[in-house]
Amino acid sequence: MSPIEYSAEVAALLGRVRRRPTAGWPWRPGEQVPEGLPVKQSWGWLFAPDGRVLTLVNPRDGICSLPGGSLEPEDAGGPGAALAREAAEEAQAVIGRPYYLGYLYDRVGSANGGHECARVRMAAALRSVGPSAPDPASGRHYRRLLVAPGLAVELLGWGLPGLRQARAAVATAVQRLGVPAAANEAIEELPAEGCAVFPGPGFRGAC
C-alpha cells in the first residue's frame, strides 16, 4: 500500500484533529423522510473530479466536519438550498445540483428542542471555492481539505455508520457526477485565494 501524500503544513493540521464521539443516529439510506418528521439539518459530501470530498477542519479545536448545518427560514424547507447556503458560508463553496442520499434519524432531537427529527445527507459536485473567510454565522475560519471519502470518515470519527454513508455518497457520485469509484488518496488543502474545482459552464482554471 502506497503512503498517503500530504504537505508538512497539512500534517501539522492533521496532528491537531480531535474526533467527536459518534451520536449513534440510525442511517436510513435511500429512504425519504417520513411525513411529519421535521428535517432540521442538511450536510453534504461535495466531490472533486478525482473522487475526493471537501472536508473542513476548525484549526482552533481540531474538529472536522462536512459542509452543512441547520435549515433556516430562507431555505424554505429545502435541504438542498440549506446545503448550498451553508457550503457558501462555511467554505465559500459553490456546488452543483445536490442529490439526496438518505437521512439520519435523531430520536433524541438535539437539533429540534428535544423532539425527534431528521438530519439529511446529500451529494453534489464541488464547483469552486472563493477566497477563504470566516463563517459569518459562527466566526469559525475553516481550513478546506480535499480528502478521499474513506479517509474523511476517519477524520470525522464516524466509524462504520459513516463508512456506510460514504459508500452511498460515492455510488451516487460515480453514477451522477462521473467521478472514479477509487478516489485519489492524496490530502490537499485548497488555496486560500480560491479556485475552480469541478469546472462546469462558466468556470475557468482549476486548483
PDB file of N, CA and C in Angstrom, residues 48-104:
ATOM      1  N   ALA A  48     -14.876  16.461  -5.677  1.00  0.00           N
ATOM      2  CA  ALA A  48     -13.988  16.937  -6.736  1.00  0.00           C
ATOM      3  C   ALA A  48     -13.974  15.883  -7.849  1.00  0.00           C
ATOM      4  N   PRO A  49     -13.474  16.214  -9.048  1.00  0.00           N
ATOM      5  CA  PRO A  49     -13.495  15.249 -10.159  1.00  0.00           C
ATOM      6  C   PRO A  49     -12.727  13.963  -9.894  1.00  0.00           C
ATOM      7  N   ASP A  50     -11.741  13.998  -8.994  1.00  0.00           N
ATOM      8  CA  ASP A  50     -10.933  12.802  -8.729  1.00  0.00           C
ATOM      9  C   ASP A  50     -11.503  11.952  -7.597  1.00  0.00           C
ATOM     10  N   GLY A  51     -12.735  12.257  -7.151  1.00  0.00           N
ATOM     11  CA  GLY A  51     -13.402  11.433  -6.148  1.00  0.00           C
ATOM     12  C   GLY A  51     -13.181  11.854  -4.713  1.00  0.00           C
ATOM     13  N   ARG A  52     -12.322  12.849  -4.484  1.00  0.00           N
ATOM     14  CA  ARG A  52     -12.141  13.339  -3.120  1.00  0.00           C
ATOM     15  C   ARG A  52     -13.300  14.251  -2.725  1.00  0.00           C
ATOM     16  N   VAL A  53     -13.490  14.441  -1.414  1.00  0.00           N
ATOM     17  CA  VAL A  53     -14.584  15.268  -0.921  1.00  0.00           C
ATOM     18  C   VAL A  53     -14.041  16.402  -0.052  1.00  0.00           C
ATOM     19  N   LEU A  54     -14.796  17.495  -0.032  1.00  0.00           N
ATOM     20  CA  LEU A  54     -14.422  18.643   0.786  1.00  0.00           C
ATOM     21  C   LEU A  54     -14.646  18.319   2.259  1.00  0.00           C
ATOM     22  N   THR A  55     -13.593  18.444   3.047  1.00  0.00           N
ATOM     23  CA  THR A  55     -13.643  18.198   4.484  1.00  0.00           C
ATOM     24  C   THR A  55     -13.101  19.435   5.189  1.00  0.00           C
ATOM     25  N   LEU A  56     -13.850  19.938   6.146  1.00  0.00           N
ATOM     26  CA  LEU A  56     -13.481  21.165   6.846  1.00  0.00           C
ATOM     27  C   LEU A  56     -12.841  20.834   8.182  1.00  0.00           C
ATOM     28  N   VAL A  57     -11.795  21.584   8.529  1.00  0.00           N
ATOM     29  CA  VAL A  57     -11.127  21.420   9.822  1.00  0.00           C
ATOM     30  C   VAL A  57     -11.102  22.772  10.515  1.00  0.00           C
ATOM     31  N   ASN A  58     -11.600  22.803  11.738  1.00  0.00           N
ATOM     32  CA  ASN A  58     -11.504  24.012  12.555  1.00  0.00           C
ATOM     33  C   ASN A  58     -10.154  23.975  13.266  1.00  0.00           C
ATOM     34  N   PRO A  59      -9.207  24.842  12.889  1.00  0.00           N
ATOM     35  CA  PRO A  59      -7.865  24.731  13.481  1.00  0.00           C
ATOM     36  C   PRO A  59      -7.830  25.068  14.968  1.00  0.00           C
ATOM     37  N   ARG A  60      -8.866  25.727  15.485  1.00  0.00           N
ATOM     38  CA  ARG A  60      -8.873  26.090  16.903  1.00  0.00           C
ATOM     39  C   ARG A  60      -9.105  24.884  17.807  1.00  0.00           C
ATOM     40  N   ASP A  61     -10.024  23.989  17.381  1.00  0.00           N
ATOM     41  CA  ASP A  61     -10.323  22.847  18.255  1.00  0.00           C
ATOM     42  C   ASP A  61     -10.032  21.499  17.592  1.00  0.00           C
ATOM     43  N   GLY A  62      -9.624  21.506  16.308  1.00  0.00           N
ATOM     44  CA  GLY A  62      -9.281  20.277  15.621  1.00  0.00           C
ATOM     45  C   GLY A  62     -10.468  19.452  15.170  1.00  0.00           C
ATOM     46  N   ILE A  63     -11.679  19.984  15.292  1.00  0.00           N
ATOM     47  CA  ILE A  63     -12.878  19.242  14.899  1.00  0.00           C
ATOM     48  C   ILE A  63     -13.046  19.301  13.383  1.00  0.00           C
ATOM     49  N   CYS A  64     -13.317  18.143  12.789  1.00  0.00           N
ATOM     50  CA  CYS A  64     -13.565  18.041  11.350  1.00  0.00           C
ATOM     51  C   CYS A  64     -15.059  17.936  11.097  1.00  0.00           C
ATOM     52  N   SER A  65     -15.484  18.396   9.927  1.00  0.00           N
ATOM     53  CA  SER A  65     -16.898  18.301   9.563  1.00  0.00           C
ATOM     54  C   SER A  65     -17.034  18.327   8.054  1.00  0.00           C
ATOM     55  N   LEU A  66     -18.189  17.875   7.592  1.00  0.00           N
ATOM     56  CA  LEU A  66     -18.593  18.119   6.222  1.00  0.00           C
ATOM     57  C   LEU A  66     -19.342  19.442   6.189  1.00  0.00           C
ATOM     58  N   PRO A  67     -19.392  20.112   5.037  1.00  0.00           N
ATOM     59  CA  PRO A  67     -20.183  21.341   4.956  1.00  0.00           C
ATOM     60  C   PRO A  67     -21.660  21.043   5.183  1.00  0.00           C
ATOM     61  N   GLY A  68     -22.329  21.940   5.878  1.00  0.00           N
ATOM     62  CA  GLY A  68     -23.753  21.781   6.117  1.00  0.00           C
ATOM     63  C   GLY A  68     -24.149  22.366   7.447  1.00  0.00           C
ATOM     64  N   GLY A  69     -25.434  22.268   7.757  1.00  0.00           N
ATOM     65  CA  GLY A  69     -25.926  22.802   9.012  1.00  0.00           C
ATOM     66  C   GLY A  69     -27.436  22.833   9.056  1.00  0.00           C
ATOM     67  N   SER A  70     -27.966  23.678   9.908  1.00  0.00           N
ATOM     68  CA  SER A  70     -29.398  23.734  10.159  1.00  0.00           C
ATOM     69  C   SER A  70     -30.145  24.474   9.053  1.00  0.00           C
ATOM     70  N   LEU A  71     -31.368  24.031   8.800  1.00  0.00           N
ATOM     71  CA  LEU A  71     -32.228  24.739   7.866  1.00  0.00           C
ATOM     72  C   LEU A  71     -32.679  26.048   8.487  1.00  0.00           C
ATOM     73  N   GLU A  72     -32.669  27.095   7.689  1.00  0.00           N
ATOM     74  CA  GLU A  72     -33.088  28.423   8.112  1.00  0.00           C
ATOM     75  C   GLU A  72     -34.332  28.825   7.323  1.00  0.00           C
ATOM     76  N   PRO A  73     -35.078  29.857   7.782  1.00  0.00           N
ATOM     77  CA  PRO A  73     -36.297  30.257   7.071  1.00  0.00           C
ATOM     78  C   PRO A  73     -36.076  30.551   5.592  1.00  0.00           C
ATOM     79  N   GLU A  74     -34.918  31.126   5.239  1.00  0.00           N
ATOM     80  CA  GLU A  74     -34.660  31.457   3.834  1.00  0.00           C
ATOM     81  C   GLU A  74     -34.492  30.223   2.946  1.00  0.00           C
ATOM     82  N   ASP A  75     -34.313  29.049   3.568  1.00  0.00           N
ATOM     83  CA  ASP A  75     -34.175  27.819   2.790  1.00  0.00           C
ATOM     84  C   ASP A  75     -35.528  27.245   2.369  1.00  0.00           C
ATOM     85  N   ALA A  76     -36.609  27.792   2.918  1.00  0.00           N
ATOM     86  CA  ALA A  76     -37.976  27.377   2.568  1.00  0.00           C
ATOM     87  C   ALA A  76     -38.171  25.868   2.697  1.00  0.00           C
ATOM     88  N   GLY A  77     -37.537  25.283   3.712  1.00  0.00           N
ATOM     89  CA  GLY A  77     -37.705  23.858   3.958  1.00  0.00           C
ATOM     90  C   GLY A  77     -36.931  22.952   3.039  1.00  0.00           C
ATOM     91  N   GLY A  78     -36.063  23.502   2.194  1.00  0.00           N
ATOM     92  CA  GLY A  78     -35.333  22.696   1.231  1.00  0.00           C
ATOM     93  C   GLY A  78     -33.951  22.295   1.717  1.00  0.00           C
ATOM     94  N   PRO A  79     -33.677  20.996   1.912  1.00  0.00           N
ATOM     95  CA  PRO A  79     -32.337  20.572   2.329  1.00  0.00           C
ATOM     96  C   PRO A  79     -31.255  20.946   1.324  1.00  0.00           C
ATOM     97  N   GLY A  80     -31.588  20.914   0.010  1.00  0.00           N
ATOM     98  CA  GLY A  80     -30.600  21.293  -0.989  1.00  0.00           C
ATOM     99  C   GLY A  80     -30.242  22.756  -0.893  1.00  0.00           C
ATOM    100  N   ALA A  81     -31.244  23.608  -0.668  1.00  0.00           N
ATOM    101  CA  ALA A  81     -30.989  25.038  -0.512  1.00  0.00           C
ATOM    102  C   ALA A  81     -30.158  25.308   0.741  1.00  0.00           C
ATOM    103  N   ALA A  82     -30.468  24.579   1.822  1.00  0.00           N
ATOM    104  CA  ALA A  82     -29.700  24.754   3.055  1.00  0.00           C
ATOM    105  C   ALA A  82     -28.251  24.344   2.860  1.00  0.00           C
ATOM    106  N   LEU A  83     -28.022  23.230   2.146  1.00  0.00           N
ATOM    107  CA  LEU A  83     -26.662  22.780   1.902  1.00  0.00           C
ATOM    108  C   LEU A  83     -25.889  23.799   1.071  1.00  0.00           C
ATOM    109  N   ALA A  84     -26.503  24.329   0.014  1.00  0.00           N
ATOM    110  CA  ALA A  84     -25.820  25.310  -0.822  1.00  0.00           C
ATOM    111  C   ALA A  84     -25.471  26.558  -0.016  1.00  0.00           C
ATOM    112  N   ARG A  85     -26.383  27.017   0.819  1.00  0.00           N
ATOM    113  CA  ARG A  85     -26.121  28.211   1.641  1.00  0.00           C
ATOM    114  C   ARG A  85     -25.022  27.946   2.656  1.00  0.00           C
ATOM    115  N   GLU A  86     -25.112  26.816   3.366  1.00  0.00           N
ATOM    116  CA  GLU A  86     -24.110  26.514   4.388  1.00  0.00           C
ATOM    117  C   GLU A  86     -22.730  26.298   3.773  1.00  0.00           C
ATOM    118  N   ALA A  87     -22.662  25.638   2.610  1.00  0.00           N
ATOM    119  CA  ALA A  87     -21.374  25.438   1.946  1.00  0.00           C
ATOM    120  C   ALA A  87     -20.753  26.779   1.577  1.00  0.00           C
ATOM    121  N   ALA A  88     -21.585  27.720   1.139  1.00  0.00           N
ATOM    122  CA  ALA A  88     -21.082  29.052   0.798  1.00  0.00           C
ATOM    123  C   ALA A  88     -20.590  29.788   2.040  1.00  0.00           C
ATOM    124  N   GLU A  89     -21.342  29.670   3.138  1.00  0.00           N
ATOM    125  CA  GLU A  89     -20.968  30.386   4.353  1.00  0.00           C
ATOM    126  C   GLU A  89     -19.730  29.788   5.015  1.00  0.00           C
ATOM    127  N   GLU A  90     -19.687  28.464   5.107  1.00  0.00           N
ATOM    128  CA  GLU A  90     -18.598  27.809   5.835  1.00  0.00           C
ATOM    129  C   GLU A  90     -17.321  27.686   5.018  1.00  0.00           C
ATOM    130  N   ALA A  91     -17.477  27.407   3.717  1.00  0.00           N
ATOM    131  CA  ALA A  91     -16.309  27.086   2.889  1.00  0.00           C
ATOM    132  C   ALA A  91     -16.177  27.966   1.662  1.00  0.00           C
ATOM    133  N   GLN A  92     -17.062  28.977   1.531  1.00  0.00           N
ATOM    134  CA  GLN A  92     -17.055  29.854   0.359  1.00  0.00           C
ATOM    135  C   GLN A  92     -17.143  29.021  -0.921  1.00  0.00           C
ATOM    136  N   ALA A  93     -17.972  27.970  -0.851  1.00  0.00           N
ATOM    137  CA  ALA A  93     -18.057  26.987  -1.917  1.00  0.00           C
ATOM    138  C   ALA A  93     -19.302  27.194  -2.765  1.00  0.00           C
ATOM    139  N   VAL A  94     -19.144  26.940  -4.062  1.00  0.00           N
ATOM    140  CA  VAL A  94     -20.258  26.874  -4.998  1.00  0.00           C
ATOM    141  C   VAL A  94     -20.425  25.408  -5.369  1.00  0.00           C
ATOM    142  N   ILE A  95     -21.656  24.903  -5.249  1.00  0.00           N
ATOM    143  CA  ILE A  95     -21.868  23.489  -5.510  1.00  0.00           C
ATOM    144  C   ILE A  95     -22.823  23.298  -6.681  1.00  0.00           C
ATOM    145  N   GLY A  96     -22.799  22.091  -7.251  1.00  0.00           N
ATOM    146  CA  GLY A  96     -23.747  21.717  -8.287  1.00  0.00           C
ATOM    147  C   GLY A  96     -25.043  21.216  -7.681  1.00  0.00           C
ATOM    148  N   ARG A  97     -25.846  20.602  -8.499  1.00  0.00           N
ATOM    149  CA  ARG A  97     -27.135  20.077  -8.038  1.00  0.00           C
ATOM    150  C   ARG A  97     -26.925  19.057  -6.925  1.00  0.00           C
ATOM    151  N   PRO A  98     -27.608  19.213  -5.780  1.00  0.00           N
ATOM    152  CA  PRO A  98     -27.491  18.213  -4.712  1.00  0.00           C
ATOM    153  C   PRO A  98     -28.377  16.996  -4.992  1.00  0.00           C
ATOM    154  N   TYR A  99     -27.841  15.808  -4.696  1.00  0.00           N
ATOM    155  CA  TYR A  99     -28.578  14.557  -4.839  1.00  0.00           C
ATOM    156  C   TYR A  99     -28.824  13.972  -3.449  1.00  0.00           C
ATOM    157  N   TYR A 100     -30.058  13.618  -3.194  1.00  0.00           N
ATOM    158  CA  TYR A 100     -30.461  13.101  -1.890  1.00  0.00           C
ATOM    159  C   TYR A 100     -29.900  11.686  -1.679  1.00  0.00           C
ATOM    160  N   LEU A 101     -29.341  11.432  -0.500  1.00  0.00           N
ATOM    161  CA  LEU A 101     -28.771  10.122  -0.168  1.00  0.00           C
ATOM    162  C   LEU A 101     -29.597   9.358   0.858  1.00  0.00           C
ATOM    163  N   GLY A 102     -30.188  10.063   1.792  1.00  0.00           N
ATOM    164  CA  GLY A 102     -30.901   9.439   2.892  1.00  0.00           C
ATOM    165  C   GLY A 102     -30.893  10.377   4.085  1.00  0.00           C
ATOM    166  N   TYR A 103     -31.246   9.832   5.245  1.00  0.00           N
ATOM    167  CA  TYR A 103     -31.271  10.687   6.426  1.00  0.00           C
ATOM    168  C   TYR A 103     -30.873   9.909   7.671  1.00  0.00           C
ATOM    169  N   LEU A 104     -30.449  10.649   8.673  1.00  0.00           N
ATOM    170  CA  LEU A 104     -30.177  10.105   9.995  1.00  0.00           C
ATOM    171  C   LEU A 104     -31.381  10.409  10.883  1.00  0.00           C
TER     172      LEU A 104
END
